[in-house]
Amino acid sequence: MHYDVIVVGGGPSGATAAEDLARSGHKVAFIDREGRIKPCGGAIPPRLIADFFIPDEQIVAKVNTARMISPTGRQVDIPIENGFVGMVDREHFDEFLRDRAKKAGAHRYSGTFVRIDRDGDGTQVIYRDKVSGNEMKLTTKLVIGADGARSNVARAEVKDGDKIPYVIAYHEIIEAPKGTPQYDPMRCDVVYDGRISPDFYGWVFPHGGQASVGMGSMIKSVDVKQATADLRAASGLTDCKTIRKEGAPIPLKPLDRWDNGQDVVLAGDAAGVVAPSSGEGIYYAMVGGRVAATAAAACLASGRARDLQLARKLFMREHKQVFRVLGAMQNAYYRSDERRERFVSLCHDVDVQKLTFEAYMNKKLVKARPMAHLKIGIKNLAHLTRLVSPLRT
């Protein structure tokens, strides 16, 4: 079977790329490791719901409040005004996206990527079939690598594709408690506490009748399962039934290059497009899949391999500044509990709350309120230089 594009990976990024290419008339296939569920809080902003036509039945909860919890246990509740943050369960959401791509005309294969070969017939994607266990071969003109944070496609095909920094994320899906005062089915809890994660954060996110409880860390010595157990205990969730457990790497920085200059382009976690500080990845993965599909279509039309560079250029044109600001925030405030305490103090500020969620909901920095930015900048400076108490709001 000969294809225009083969997508390796069937998560939000790969499924989006496959669907877009199929809808534009290209012959496309995607290879998915069927049954894998990525650990994820599951939050999606309104812009994702609108841009990618997500039906309401995929939204398992609609969150209207975010609670920031400091190392000393201080809590700041931030209302989500003029809308909500949608929550999805990756077990069902990812399958919905794969099924939609298939209905659009993409061919679906279940198996594990092995390697890419090249011969006179073209580029050959070799994968191990899930059912038979045999190596199978698909011929294509281009490959989109959307196979996760430690992408085998990136490692084999793209310069420095194996050097991406990442945190190890772990979560447990539990039955949501009933009548527990610490738990609110319409609130996301974000826990900034070095006892849970010394360099990232922990979370309790509602999923309707279930909840995601987890954390992440770059430090290899951290026992992520024990940290999650401690988080469950602190949140009054120890006795809730555990439905499943999942762990995986989450990248922290976009790669400097997403293509091999010939016939491969990366997308999603494989390209490193997870937001620093927040670890948000679903929206950026789907955008990454879309720009990879755009670049692949341009390359197929022109015959110029350099058009594959469009994927990174299009993505960074819109999101580079947001990533830079979030990266600076993570570097400044996640390094110690004293800094995390100061960060939660800043979250008391109404302007911080409004600007943060306006940027999150719309995926762009808000520039219309210069005095608010000035005030926040002064507060940031005061905390980072320790001119004020960590508890000063």
PDB file of N, CA and C in Angstrom, residues 54 83 179 210 227 249 380:
ATOM      1  N   ILE A  54     -14.937  20.063  19.068  1.00  0.00           N
ATOM      2  CA  ILE A  54     -15.104  19.000  20.060  1.00  0.00           C
ATOM      3  C   ILE A  54     -16.552  19.005  20.543  1.00  0.00           C
ATOM      4  N   GLY A  83     -16.980  31.704  31.037  1.00  0.00           N
ATOM      5  CA  GLY A  83     -16.749  30.429  30.377  1.00  0.00           C
ATOM      6  C   GLY A  83     -16.355  29.343  31.356  1.00  0.00           C
ATOM      7  N   GLY A 179     -19.530  13.873  48.893  1.00  0.00           N
ATOM      8  CA  GLY A 179     -19.662  14.428  50.237  1.00  0.00           C
ATOM      9  C   GLY A 179     -18.354  14.714  50.931  1.00  0.00           C
ATOM     10  N   GLN A 210     -15.295  10.530  37.892  1.00  0.00           N
ATOM     11  CA  GLN A 210     -13.939  10.153  38.243  1.00  0.00           C
ATOM     12  C   GLN A 210     -13.111  11.403  38.503  1.00  0.00           C
ATOM     13  N   ALA A 227       4.538   9.903  46.100  1.00  0.00           N
ATOM     14  CA  ALA A 227       4.112  11.308  46.107  1.00  0.00           C
ATOM     15  C   ALA A 227       2.631  11.432  45.796  1.00  0.00           C
ATOM     16  N   PRO A 249       6.606  10.227  30.181  1.00  0.00           N
ATOM     17  CA  PRO A 249       7.358  11.487  30.144  1.00  0.00           C
ATOM     18  C   PRO A 249       6.546  12.597  29.483  1.00  0.00           C
ATOM     19  N   ASN A 380       6.277  41.021  40.863  1.00  0.00           N
ATOM     20  CA  ASN A 380       7.209  39.941  40.556  1.00  0.00           C
ATOM     21  C   ASN A 380       8.612  40.284  41.034  1.00  0.00           C
TER      22      ASN A 380
END
